[in-house]
Every structure is written in C-alpha cells, then in structure tokens.
Coordinates of C-alpha atoms and ligand atoms in Angstrom, one line a residue:
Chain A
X21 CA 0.0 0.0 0.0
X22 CA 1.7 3.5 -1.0
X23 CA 0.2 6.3 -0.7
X24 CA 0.1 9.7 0.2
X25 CA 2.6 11.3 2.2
X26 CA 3.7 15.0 1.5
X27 CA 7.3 15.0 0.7
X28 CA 7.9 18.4 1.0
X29 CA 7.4 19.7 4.5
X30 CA 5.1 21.4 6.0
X31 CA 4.5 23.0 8.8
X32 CA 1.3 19.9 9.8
X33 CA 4.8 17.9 9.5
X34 CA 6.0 19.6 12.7
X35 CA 3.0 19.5 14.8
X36 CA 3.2 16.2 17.3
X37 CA 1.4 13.7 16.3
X38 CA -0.5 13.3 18.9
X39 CA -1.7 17.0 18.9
X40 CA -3.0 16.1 15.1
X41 CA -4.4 12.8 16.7
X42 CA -5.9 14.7 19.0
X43 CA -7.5 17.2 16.9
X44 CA -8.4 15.1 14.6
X45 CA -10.6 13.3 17.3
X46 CA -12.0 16.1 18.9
X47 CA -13.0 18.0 15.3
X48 CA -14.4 14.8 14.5
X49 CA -16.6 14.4 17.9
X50 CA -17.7 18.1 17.3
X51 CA -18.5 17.4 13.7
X52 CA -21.1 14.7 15.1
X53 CA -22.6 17.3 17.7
X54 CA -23.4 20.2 14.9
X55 CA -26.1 19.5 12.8
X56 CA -26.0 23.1 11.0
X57 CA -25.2 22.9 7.6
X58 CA -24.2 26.2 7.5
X59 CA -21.3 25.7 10.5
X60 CA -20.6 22.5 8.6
X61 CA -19.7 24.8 5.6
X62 CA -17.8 26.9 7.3
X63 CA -15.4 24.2 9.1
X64 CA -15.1 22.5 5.6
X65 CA -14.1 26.3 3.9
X66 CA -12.0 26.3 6.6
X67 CA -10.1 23.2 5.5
X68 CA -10.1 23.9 2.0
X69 CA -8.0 27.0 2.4
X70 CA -5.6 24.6 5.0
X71 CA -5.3 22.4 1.8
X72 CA -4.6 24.9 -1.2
X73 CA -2.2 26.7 1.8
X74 CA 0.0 23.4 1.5
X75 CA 1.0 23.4 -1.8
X76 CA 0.6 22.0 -5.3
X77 CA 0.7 18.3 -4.3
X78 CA -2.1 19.0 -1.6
X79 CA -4.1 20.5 -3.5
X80 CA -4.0 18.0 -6.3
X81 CA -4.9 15.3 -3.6
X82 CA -8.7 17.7 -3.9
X83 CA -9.1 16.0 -7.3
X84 CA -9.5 12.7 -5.2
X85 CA -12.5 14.3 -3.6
X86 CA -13.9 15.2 -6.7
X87 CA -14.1 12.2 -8.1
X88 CA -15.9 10.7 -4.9
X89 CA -18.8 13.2 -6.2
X90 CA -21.1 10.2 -7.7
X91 CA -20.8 8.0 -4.6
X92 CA -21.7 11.4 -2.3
X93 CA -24.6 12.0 -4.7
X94 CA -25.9 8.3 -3.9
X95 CA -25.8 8.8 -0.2
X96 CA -27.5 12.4 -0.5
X97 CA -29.7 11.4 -2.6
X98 CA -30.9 8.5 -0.3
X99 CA -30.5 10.9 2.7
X100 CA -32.6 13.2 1.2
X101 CA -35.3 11.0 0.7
X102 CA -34.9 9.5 4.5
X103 CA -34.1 13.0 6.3
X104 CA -35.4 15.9 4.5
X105 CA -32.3 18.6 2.2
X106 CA -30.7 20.1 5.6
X107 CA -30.2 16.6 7.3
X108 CA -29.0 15.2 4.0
X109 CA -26.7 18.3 3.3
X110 CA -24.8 18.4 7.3
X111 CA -24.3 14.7 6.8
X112 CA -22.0 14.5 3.5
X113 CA -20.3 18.3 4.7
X114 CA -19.6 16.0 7.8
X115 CA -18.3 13.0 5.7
X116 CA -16.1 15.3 3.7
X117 CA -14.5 17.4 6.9
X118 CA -13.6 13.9 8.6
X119 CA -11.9 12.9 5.2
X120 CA -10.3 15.6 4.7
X121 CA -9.0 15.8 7.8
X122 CA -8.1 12.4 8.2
X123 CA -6.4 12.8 4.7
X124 CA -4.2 15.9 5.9
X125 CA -3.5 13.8 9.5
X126 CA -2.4 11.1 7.4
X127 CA -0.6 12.7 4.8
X128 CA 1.6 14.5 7.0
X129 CA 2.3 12.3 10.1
X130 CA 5.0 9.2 9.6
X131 CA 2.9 6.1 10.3
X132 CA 5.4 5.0 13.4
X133 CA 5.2 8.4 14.9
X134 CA 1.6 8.4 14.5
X135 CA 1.4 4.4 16.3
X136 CA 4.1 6.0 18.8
X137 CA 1.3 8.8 19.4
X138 CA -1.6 5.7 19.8
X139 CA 0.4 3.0 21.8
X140 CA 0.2 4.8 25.6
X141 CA -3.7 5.3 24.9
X142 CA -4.2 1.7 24.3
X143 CA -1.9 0.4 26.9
X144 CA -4.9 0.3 29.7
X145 CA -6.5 -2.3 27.2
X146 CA -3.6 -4.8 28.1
X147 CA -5.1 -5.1 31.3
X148 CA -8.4 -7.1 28.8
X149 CA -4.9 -9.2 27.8
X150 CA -4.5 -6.9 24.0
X151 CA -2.0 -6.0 22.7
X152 CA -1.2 -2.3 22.8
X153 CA 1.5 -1.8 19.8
X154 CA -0.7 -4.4 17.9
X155 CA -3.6 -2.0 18.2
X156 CA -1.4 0.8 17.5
X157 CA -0.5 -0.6 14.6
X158 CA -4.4 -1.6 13.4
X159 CA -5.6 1.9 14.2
X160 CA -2.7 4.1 12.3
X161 CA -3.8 1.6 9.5
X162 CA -7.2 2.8 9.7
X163 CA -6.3 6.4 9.5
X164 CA -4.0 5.2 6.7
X165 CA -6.6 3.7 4.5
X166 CA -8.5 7.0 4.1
X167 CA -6.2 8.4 1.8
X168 CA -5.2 4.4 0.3
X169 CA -8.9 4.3 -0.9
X170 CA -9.4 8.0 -2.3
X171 CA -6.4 6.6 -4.7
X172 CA -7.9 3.6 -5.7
X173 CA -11.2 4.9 -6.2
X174 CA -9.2 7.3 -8.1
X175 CA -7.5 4.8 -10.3
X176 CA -10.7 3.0 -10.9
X177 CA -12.0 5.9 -12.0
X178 CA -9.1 7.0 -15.0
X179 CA -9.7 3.5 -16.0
X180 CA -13.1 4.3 -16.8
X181 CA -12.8 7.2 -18.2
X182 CA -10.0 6.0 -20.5
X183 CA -12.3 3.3 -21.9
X184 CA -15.4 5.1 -22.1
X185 CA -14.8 8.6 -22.0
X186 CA -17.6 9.7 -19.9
X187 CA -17.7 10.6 -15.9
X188 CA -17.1 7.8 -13.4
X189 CA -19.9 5.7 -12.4
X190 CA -21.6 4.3 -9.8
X191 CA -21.2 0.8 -11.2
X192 CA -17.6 1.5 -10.3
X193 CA -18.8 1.1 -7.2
X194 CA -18.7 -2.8 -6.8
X195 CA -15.4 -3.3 -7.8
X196 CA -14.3 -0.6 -6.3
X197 CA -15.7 -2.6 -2.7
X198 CA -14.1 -5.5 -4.1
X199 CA -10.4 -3.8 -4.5
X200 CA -10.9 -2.5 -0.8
X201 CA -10.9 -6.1 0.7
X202 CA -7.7 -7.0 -1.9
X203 CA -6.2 -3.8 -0.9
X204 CA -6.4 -5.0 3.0
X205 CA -6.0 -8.4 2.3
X206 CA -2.3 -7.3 1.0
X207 CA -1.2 -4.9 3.9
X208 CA -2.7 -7.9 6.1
X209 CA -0.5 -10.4 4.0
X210 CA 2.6 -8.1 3.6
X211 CA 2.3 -7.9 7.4
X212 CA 2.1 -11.7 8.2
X213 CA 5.3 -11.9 6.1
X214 CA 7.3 -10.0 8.0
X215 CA 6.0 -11.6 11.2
X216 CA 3.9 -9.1 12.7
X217 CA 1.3 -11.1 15.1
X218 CA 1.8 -14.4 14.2
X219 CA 1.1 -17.1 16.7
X220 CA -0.3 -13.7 19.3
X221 CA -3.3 -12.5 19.6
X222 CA -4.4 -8.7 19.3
Chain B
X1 CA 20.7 -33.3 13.5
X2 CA 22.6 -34.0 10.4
X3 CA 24.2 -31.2 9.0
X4 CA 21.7 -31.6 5.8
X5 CA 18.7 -31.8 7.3
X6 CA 19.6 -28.2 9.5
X7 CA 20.7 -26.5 6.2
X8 CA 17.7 -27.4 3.7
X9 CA 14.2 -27.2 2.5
X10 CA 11.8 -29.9 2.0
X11 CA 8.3 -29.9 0.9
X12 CA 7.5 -33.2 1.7
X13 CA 4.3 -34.9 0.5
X14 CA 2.0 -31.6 0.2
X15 CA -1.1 -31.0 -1.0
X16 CA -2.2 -27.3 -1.2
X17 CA -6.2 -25.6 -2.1
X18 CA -6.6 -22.5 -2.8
X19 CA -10.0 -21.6 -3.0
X20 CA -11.6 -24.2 -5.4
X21 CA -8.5 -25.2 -6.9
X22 CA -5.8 -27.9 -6.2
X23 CA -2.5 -26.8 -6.6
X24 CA -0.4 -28.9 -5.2
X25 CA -1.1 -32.5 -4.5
X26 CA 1.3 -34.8 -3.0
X27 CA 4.6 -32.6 -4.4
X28 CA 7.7 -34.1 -2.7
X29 CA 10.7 -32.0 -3.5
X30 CA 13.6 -31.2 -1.1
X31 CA 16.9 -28.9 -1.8
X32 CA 19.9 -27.9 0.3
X33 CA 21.8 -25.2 -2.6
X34 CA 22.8 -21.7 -2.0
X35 CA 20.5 -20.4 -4.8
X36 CA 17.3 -22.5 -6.1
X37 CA 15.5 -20.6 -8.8
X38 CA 11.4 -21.6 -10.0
X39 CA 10.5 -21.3 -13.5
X40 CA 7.3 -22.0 -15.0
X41 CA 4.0 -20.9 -17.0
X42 CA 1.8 -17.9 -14.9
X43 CA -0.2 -20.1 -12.9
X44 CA 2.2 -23.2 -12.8
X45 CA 2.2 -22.5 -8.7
X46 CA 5.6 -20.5 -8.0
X47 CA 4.1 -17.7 -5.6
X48 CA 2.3 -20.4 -3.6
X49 CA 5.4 -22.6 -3.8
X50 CA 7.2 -19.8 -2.5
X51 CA 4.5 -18.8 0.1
X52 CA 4.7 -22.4 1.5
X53 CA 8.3 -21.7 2.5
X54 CA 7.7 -18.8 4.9
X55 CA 4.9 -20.0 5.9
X56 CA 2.4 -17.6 4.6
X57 CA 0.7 -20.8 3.4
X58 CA 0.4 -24.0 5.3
X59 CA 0.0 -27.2 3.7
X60 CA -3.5 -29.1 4.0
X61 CA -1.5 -32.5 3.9
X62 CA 2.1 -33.2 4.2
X63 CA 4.1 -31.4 5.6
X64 CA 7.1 -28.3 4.9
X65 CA 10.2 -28.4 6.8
X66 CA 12.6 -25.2 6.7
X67 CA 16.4 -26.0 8.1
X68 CA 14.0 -28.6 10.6
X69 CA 11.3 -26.5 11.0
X70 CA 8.1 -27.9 10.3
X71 CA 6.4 -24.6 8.9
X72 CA 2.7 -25.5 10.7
X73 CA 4.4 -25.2 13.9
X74 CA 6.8 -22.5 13.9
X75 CA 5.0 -20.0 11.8
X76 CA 6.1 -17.9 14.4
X77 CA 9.7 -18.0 13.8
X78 CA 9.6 -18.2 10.2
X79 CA 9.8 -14.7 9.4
X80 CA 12.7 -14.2 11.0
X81 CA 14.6 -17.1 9.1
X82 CA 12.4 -16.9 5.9
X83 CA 12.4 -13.2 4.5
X84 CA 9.7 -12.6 1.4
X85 CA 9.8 -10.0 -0.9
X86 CA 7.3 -9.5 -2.5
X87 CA 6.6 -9.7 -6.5
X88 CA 4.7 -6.0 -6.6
X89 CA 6.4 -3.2 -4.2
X90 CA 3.4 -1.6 -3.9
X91 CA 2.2 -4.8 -2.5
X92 CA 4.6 -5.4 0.6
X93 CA 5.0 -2.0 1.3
X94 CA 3.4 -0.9 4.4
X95 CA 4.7 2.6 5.6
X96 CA 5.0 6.0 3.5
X97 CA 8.3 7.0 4.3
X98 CA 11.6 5.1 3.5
X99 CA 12.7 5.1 7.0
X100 CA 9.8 4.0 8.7
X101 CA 9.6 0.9 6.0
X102 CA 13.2 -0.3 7.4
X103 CA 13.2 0.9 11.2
X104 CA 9.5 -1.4 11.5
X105 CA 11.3 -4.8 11.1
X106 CA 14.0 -3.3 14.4
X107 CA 10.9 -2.0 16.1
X108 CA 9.2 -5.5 15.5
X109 CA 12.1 -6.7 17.5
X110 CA 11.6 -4.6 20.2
X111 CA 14.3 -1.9 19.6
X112 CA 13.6 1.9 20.7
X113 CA 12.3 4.7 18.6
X114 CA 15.8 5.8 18.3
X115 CA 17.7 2.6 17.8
X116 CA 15.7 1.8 15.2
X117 CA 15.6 4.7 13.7
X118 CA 19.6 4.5 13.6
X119 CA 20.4 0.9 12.9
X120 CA 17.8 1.9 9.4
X121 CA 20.1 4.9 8.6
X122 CA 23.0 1.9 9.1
X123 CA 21.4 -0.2 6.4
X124 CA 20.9 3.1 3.7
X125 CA 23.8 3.7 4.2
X126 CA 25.5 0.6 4.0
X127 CA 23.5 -0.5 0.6
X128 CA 24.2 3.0 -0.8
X129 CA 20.8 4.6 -0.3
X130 CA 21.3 7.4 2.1
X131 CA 19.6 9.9 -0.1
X132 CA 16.4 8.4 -0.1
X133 CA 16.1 8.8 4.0
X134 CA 13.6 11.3 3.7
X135 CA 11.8 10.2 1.0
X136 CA 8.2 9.2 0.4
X137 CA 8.0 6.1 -1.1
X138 CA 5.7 7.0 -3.6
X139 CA 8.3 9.3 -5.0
X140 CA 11.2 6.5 -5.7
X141 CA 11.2 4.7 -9.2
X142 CA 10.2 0.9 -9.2
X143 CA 13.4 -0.4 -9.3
X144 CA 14.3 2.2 -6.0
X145 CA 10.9 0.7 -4.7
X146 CA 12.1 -2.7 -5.2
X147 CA 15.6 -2.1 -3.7
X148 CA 13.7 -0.8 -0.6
X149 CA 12.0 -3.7 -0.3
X150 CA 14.7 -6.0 -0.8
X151 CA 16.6 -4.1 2.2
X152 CA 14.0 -3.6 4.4
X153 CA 14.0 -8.0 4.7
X154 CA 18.0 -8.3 4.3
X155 CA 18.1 -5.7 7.4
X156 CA 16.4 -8.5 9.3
X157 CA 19.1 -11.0 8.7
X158 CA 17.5 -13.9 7.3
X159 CA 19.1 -16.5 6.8
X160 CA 17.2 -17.8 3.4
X161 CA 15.6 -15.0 1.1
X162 CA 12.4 -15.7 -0.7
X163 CA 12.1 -13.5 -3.9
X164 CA 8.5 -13.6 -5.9
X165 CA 9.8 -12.2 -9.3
X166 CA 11.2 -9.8 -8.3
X167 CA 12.0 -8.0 -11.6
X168 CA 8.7 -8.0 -13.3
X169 CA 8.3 -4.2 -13.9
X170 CA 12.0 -3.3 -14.0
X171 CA 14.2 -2.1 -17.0
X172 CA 17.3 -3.7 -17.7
X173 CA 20.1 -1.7 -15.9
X174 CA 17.9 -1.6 -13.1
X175 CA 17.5 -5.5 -12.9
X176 CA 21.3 -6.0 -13.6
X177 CA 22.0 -3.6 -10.8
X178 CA 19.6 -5.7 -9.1
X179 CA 20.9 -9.1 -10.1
X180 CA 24.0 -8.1 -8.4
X181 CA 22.6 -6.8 -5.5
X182 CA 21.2 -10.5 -4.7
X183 CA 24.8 -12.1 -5.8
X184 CA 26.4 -10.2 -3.5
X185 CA 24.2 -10.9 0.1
X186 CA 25.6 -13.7 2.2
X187 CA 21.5 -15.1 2.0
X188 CA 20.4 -18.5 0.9
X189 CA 18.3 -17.4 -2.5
X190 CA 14.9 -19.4 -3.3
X191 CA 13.9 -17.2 -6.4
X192 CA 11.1 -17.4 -8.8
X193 CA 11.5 -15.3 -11.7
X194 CA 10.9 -15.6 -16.0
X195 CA 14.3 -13.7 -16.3
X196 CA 16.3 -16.5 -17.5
X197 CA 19.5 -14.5 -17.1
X198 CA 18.9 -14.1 -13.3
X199 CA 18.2 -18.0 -13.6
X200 CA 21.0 -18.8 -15.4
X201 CA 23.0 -18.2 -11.7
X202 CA 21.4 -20.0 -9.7
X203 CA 22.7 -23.5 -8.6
X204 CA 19.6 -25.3 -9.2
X205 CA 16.7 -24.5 -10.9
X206 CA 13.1 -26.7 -10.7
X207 CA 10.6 -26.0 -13.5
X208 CA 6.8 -25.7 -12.1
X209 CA 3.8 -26.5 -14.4
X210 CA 0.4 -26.8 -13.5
X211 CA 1.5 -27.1 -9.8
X212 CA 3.6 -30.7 -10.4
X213 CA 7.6 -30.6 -10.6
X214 CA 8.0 -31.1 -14.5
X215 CA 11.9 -30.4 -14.9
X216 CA 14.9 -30.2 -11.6
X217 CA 18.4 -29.9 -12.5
X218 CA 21.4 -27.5 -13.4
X219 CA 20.4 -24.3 -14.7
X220 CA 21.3 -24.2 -17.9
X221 CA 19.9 -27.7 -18.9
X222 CA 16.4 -26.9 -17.2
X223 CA 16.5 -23.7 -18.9
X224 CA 16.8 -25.0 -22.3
X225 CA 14.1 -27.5 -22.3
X226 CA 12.0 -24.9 -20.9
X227 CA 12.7 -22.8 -24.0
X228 CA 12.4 -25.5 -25.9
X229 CA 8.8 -26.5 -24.7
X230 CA 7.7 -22.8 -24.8
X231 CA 8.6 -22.6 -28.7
X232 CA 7.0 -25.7 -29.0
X233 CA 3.8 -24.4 -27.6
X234 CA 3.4 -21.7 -29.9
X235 CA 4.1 -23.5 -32.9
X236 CA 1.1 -25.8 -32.0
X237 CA -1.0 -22.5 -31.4
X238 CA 0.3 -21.5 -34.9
X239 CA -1.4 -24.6 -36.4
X240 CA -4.1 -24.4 -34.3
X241 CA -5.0 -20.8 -35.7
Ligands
ADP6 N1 -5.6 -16.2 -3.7 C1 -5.9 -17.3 -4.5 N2 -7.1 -17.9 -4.4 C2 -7.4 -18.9 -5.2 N3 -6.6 -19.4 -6.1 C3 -5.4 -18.9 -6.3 C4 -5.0 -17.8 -5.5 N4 -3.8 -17.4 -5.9 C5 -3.4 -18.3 -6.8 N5 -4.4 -19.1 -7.1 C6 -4.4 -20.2 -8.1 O1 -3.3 -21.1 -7.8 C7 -2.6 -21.5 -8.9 C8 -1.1 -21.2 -8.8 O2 -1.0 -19.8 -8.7 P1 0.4 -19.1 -8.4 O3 1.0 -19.8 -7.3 O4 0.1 -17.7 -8.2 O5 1.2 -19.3 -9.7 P2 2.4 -18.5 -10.3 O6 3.0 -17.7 -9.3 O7 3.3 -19.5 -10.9 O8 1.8 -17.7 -11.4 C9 -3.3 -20.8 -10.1 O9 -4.1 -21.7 -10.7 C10 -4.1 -19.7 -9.5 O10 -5.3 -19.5 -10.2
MG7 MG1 3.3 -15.6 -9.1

C-alpha cells in the first residue's frame, strides 16, 4: 500500500502527532454534535484554504475528492429522501470534513510516529490481555486507509474514463468494494510476512 | 541433526487448495543449494510454492520443513529465518516514508524509537541509499521501490531470502543492478523469476507446471528444455490458428 505522504514539508509535519491525533478526534466528535449545515460549511471552507495553503501536491490530492462526487450523490440522494435537504446536506459536509481531515492527518504524520502517538492510549486495554502496539498498529492503519482508498477509487475511475470517456460511475462502485478487501487483504498479507502477530493474539 | 537436514528445505508430500483449486497435490521435493531458482508458466504454482516456504501458506497435507522447521508449527519464527519480498512493491510496502519501511522490522524486535531509527540509517547507508532517507516512497522509481524492499528484509538478517519475481516491472540496468545486489548478500536465495539471465546463476533451478515438478536440475539444462517446450507451444497455437 503506497500512498500519500507529502514529501515536502510542511509545517502539519512539525505539529506532534498526537496534537494532530488529538485534533483530529476532537474536530471529528464536534463534527457529530453540529447538525447546522451552514457551520458545517464553514469548518469544511475552513479546510479547504488549510489544503490549497499546503502546496501544489495537496491540493491535487482535492481531485480525489472530486471524483468521490457520484458515490456522495448516492448517499445524498438517499439521505434526502430519509431525512429531508438540511439533514441530508450536514451529513455529507460531515463525511467530507472527517476525510479531509483524516487525509491531511495522514498525509503529514509518519505512520510510526503516529502508532508512537496511539500506543500509551491503548496500553490500559492490556489489562483485557491486548496487545497495545498491535492495536497501534491496526488503528494508524485505519487512519491510513482514508487516503489508500481515495487513490484507488481514483485509479478506478481514470480506468473508466479512459475506456469510455464519460464521468465515473456508480457501477464502479462494486469493484471498487471488491479492490478495498484485496487492498487490506495485501497490507494484512505483507504484514504476516514480515511476522507481525503471528502465533499472538491482538 | 545432520548437517543436511539443519541447512535445507523440504516440501515433503503436500497437498495445497486455494480456493476451489488444487495446486499442489502430494509434491515431494527437497533442496539444500545456495540459490534455487522456479520457473514455470503464470499459474504453474511459483508464488504459492514460494508462500509455502515462509509460511504464509500451510500445507493441508504433508508437511514443509525449513532447516528442521516444520512450517505448521513454527510459523512464528519463520519470518525471521524466511524473508519474502514480494513480486509487486506496492504490495509489501506498508509505511510511507523510506525510514519508517526499514526501522518497523528493528521496532518488530523490540528496539527503541531511536535505535531503530539508527540501525535503518546503518542499512541506507551501507547499501548506498542514504539519499532516499527522507523520501516518500511513492516518490522512488520501481526499481528504487524494489531495492527498498529488498533491504527492508535483508536488514532482518534472514538467513534464506524468498524473492516472488522480483524483476517484473524493472528495465534492464535496473535488474542487472539488481541481479547483483542479490549475488552479493551472504542469504540462501529461493527465487522465482521468467528472467532467465537471473536463472542462469542460480545453482539449481526446478521448473513448475500446473502445480507438479515437470523439470529439476542445473540451470542451464532446465532452462533449455524450458525454452524449448515454450517454442513448441506456440508453434502448436500456430497450427491451431
Ligand atoms: N488467492 C488465490 N485464491 C485462489 N486461487 C489462487 C489464489 N492465488 C493463486 N491461485 C491459483 O493457484 C494457482 C497457482 O498460482 P500461483 O502460485 O500464483 O502461480 P504462479 O506464481 O506460478 O503464477 C493458479 O491456478 C491460481 O489461479
Ligand atoms: Mg506468481
């Protein structure tokens, strides 16, 4: 799995990774607690300019939003029907803050400093008999996949468009679920090689 | 322990599903060379030959002993005897930076942060690559990608290297560069690969088709009836057409 990391530095690339964990948490927690499209807006504005503030090669990583727009048109769409135009409208600003940020978190934090940042908050699980740098481990992954799945949605979608010529589709869609579970079917494998967890549990 | 049964690999007896399919059943083969190199048709069974070995597959009969171990029980050691590479970079690389991808395997084995961090910079440098310390890996080349993975195992100190063709995507200075990267590292070598120059070196080679041991021998010799059946192939395509 390689993807996204900013190679030219920034200053997100300064900030401790457990302040940017941290942040990321907390913005996310409020995100949940506002259901105001309008302050949804603003906090999604708000991490636009952070993006086109970082440089070229952040803000190219927008187009991967962009081409998300057919699968956020399927959810809104439902949503609409379910929960009424504002509902449906704080819902996907909400699902594009938290990738966003999770993109910039990822994208700017080394995946050991970030399971470094994780590890002590776990440790009180190893009282249930887990593991806490295992966790670590499977949680930076999480954070990790965010941006890992923009790209192949991404690819999936230049495929498309190279054969047919026209916008991406939701019939991507499919595939593009079944290239999620080979995409963490490989880290899991890639893992197992090198011997991480075998013969311990979680 | 005899000396040959502590220094060698034997698949002994296996039978191997993968999903529906039967890949292997009841292959016997053992082998004690420096370098073994698998040849063979796409889906003769080399990966999962090769996957056998550290373990990443087990066997649903017989068994697969490594220098003794028997690979059902000690999955948990393999890895640190058995290094993989993988056949796509992309694939077996897990972390963004260059550093990180090396300093995991020392962190694995319970170094610090920092002593990690340095005994990685040790290995760059060692093998040439300080430059790329900082770098993301999605900016290296494949054949840089390649070379990272290829350190980030040796760094472990295997003592046998597994290598999935490792060449696939990778022009020709870059594979010869390669080619003697391999040659040089004191590793036991169990490559499968179609580059038959890279095969050519190797002490042994066994030829794989449709999952059964059709050809085991010197290089050169298995090579040649392997090119030989391959021309032969497509001249009965030719008629077929
Ligand atoms: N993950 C899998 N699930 C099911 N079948 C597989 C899988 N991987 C490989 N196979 C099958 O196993 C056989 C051997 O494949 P493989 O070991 O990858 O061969 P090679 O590396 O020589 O191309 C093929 O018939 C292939 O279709
Ligand atoms: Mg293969």
């Amino acid at each position: 799995m390689i993807s996204g990391h900013l190679a030219h530095r920034t200053w997100l690339h300064a900030v401790p990774a457990r302040l940017k964990l941290i942040g990321l948490a907390a913005l996310t927690c409020i995100s949940f607690w506002i259901d105001d499209p309008r302050l949804l807006g603003l906090g999604f504005a708000i991490v636009l300019v952070n993006y086109l503030c970082l440089g070229r090669e952040a803000r190219g990583r927008l187009k991967l939003l962009s081409s998300l727009v057919p699968i956020f048109a399927v959810i809104g769409l439902f949503q609409f029907w379910s929960v009424g135009g504002e509902a449906a409208a704080a819902i996907l600003l909400r699902l594009c803050l938290m990738i966003l940020l999770a993109d910039l978190v990822s994208m700017t934090t080394p995946m050991l400093d970030m399971m470094d940042a994780i590890e002590p908050l776990l440790r009180p699980l190893s009282i249930f008999g887990l593991d806490a740098m295992r966790l670590s481990v499977a949680v930076a992954l999480v954070i990790r996949f965010v941006p890992a799945l923009m790209e192949e949605w991404m690819r999936r979608n230049e495929a498309w468009r190279a054969r047919t010529g026209r916008r991406a589709s939701v019939r991507l869609l499919p595939a593009f679920l079944g290239g999620v579970v080979t995409l963490a079917d490989r880290v899991a494998e890639a893992l197992d090689a090198r011997g991480f967890g075998r013969g311990r549990k979680l | 322990m005899t000396p040959a049964a502590s220094a060698s690999i034997v698949i002994d007896r296996v039978s191997l599903r993968r999903g529906s399919r039967l890949v292997f059943a009841d292959l016997s083969v053992s082998f004690c060379e420096r370098r073994v190199g698998l040849l063979g048709d796409n889906g003769a069974g080399k990966s999962s030959f090769l996957r056998l070995i550290n373990g990443l597959l087990l066997p649903d009969s017989g068994e697969v002993r490594v220098d003794g171990l028997v690979t059902a029980q000690a999955r948990r050691d393999l890895p640190r005897k058995v290094g993989f590479v993988f056949q796509n970079p992309d694939h077996q690389i897990v972390f963004p930076t260059v550093l990180e991808e090396i300093a995991f395997g020392f962190r694995e084995c319970g170094l610090r942060r920092d002593d990690a961090n340095d005994r990685a910079r040790d290995v760059l440098r060692r093998f040439g690559c300080y430059d790329w310390i900082d770098a993301a890996v999605h900016e290296l080349s494949e054949g840089q990608k390649q070379r990272l993975c290829i350190l980030a195992i040796v760094s472990m100190e295997p003592d046998i290297l597994v290598l999935d063709e490792p060449f696939s995507s990778l022009d020709l200075p870059t594979r010869l560069d390669l080619m003697d990267l391999l040659m040089s590292l004191p590793q036991r070598l169990v490559i499968a690969s179609h580059e038959l120059e890279l095969l050519s070196l190797m002490d042994r080679v066994i030829w794989l088709s449709g999952g059964a041991i059709v050809g085991d021998g010197a290089a050169d010799q298995i090579i040649s009836s392997y090119r030989e059946t391959a021309r032969n192939a497509r001249k009965h395509t030719a008629v077929a057409q």
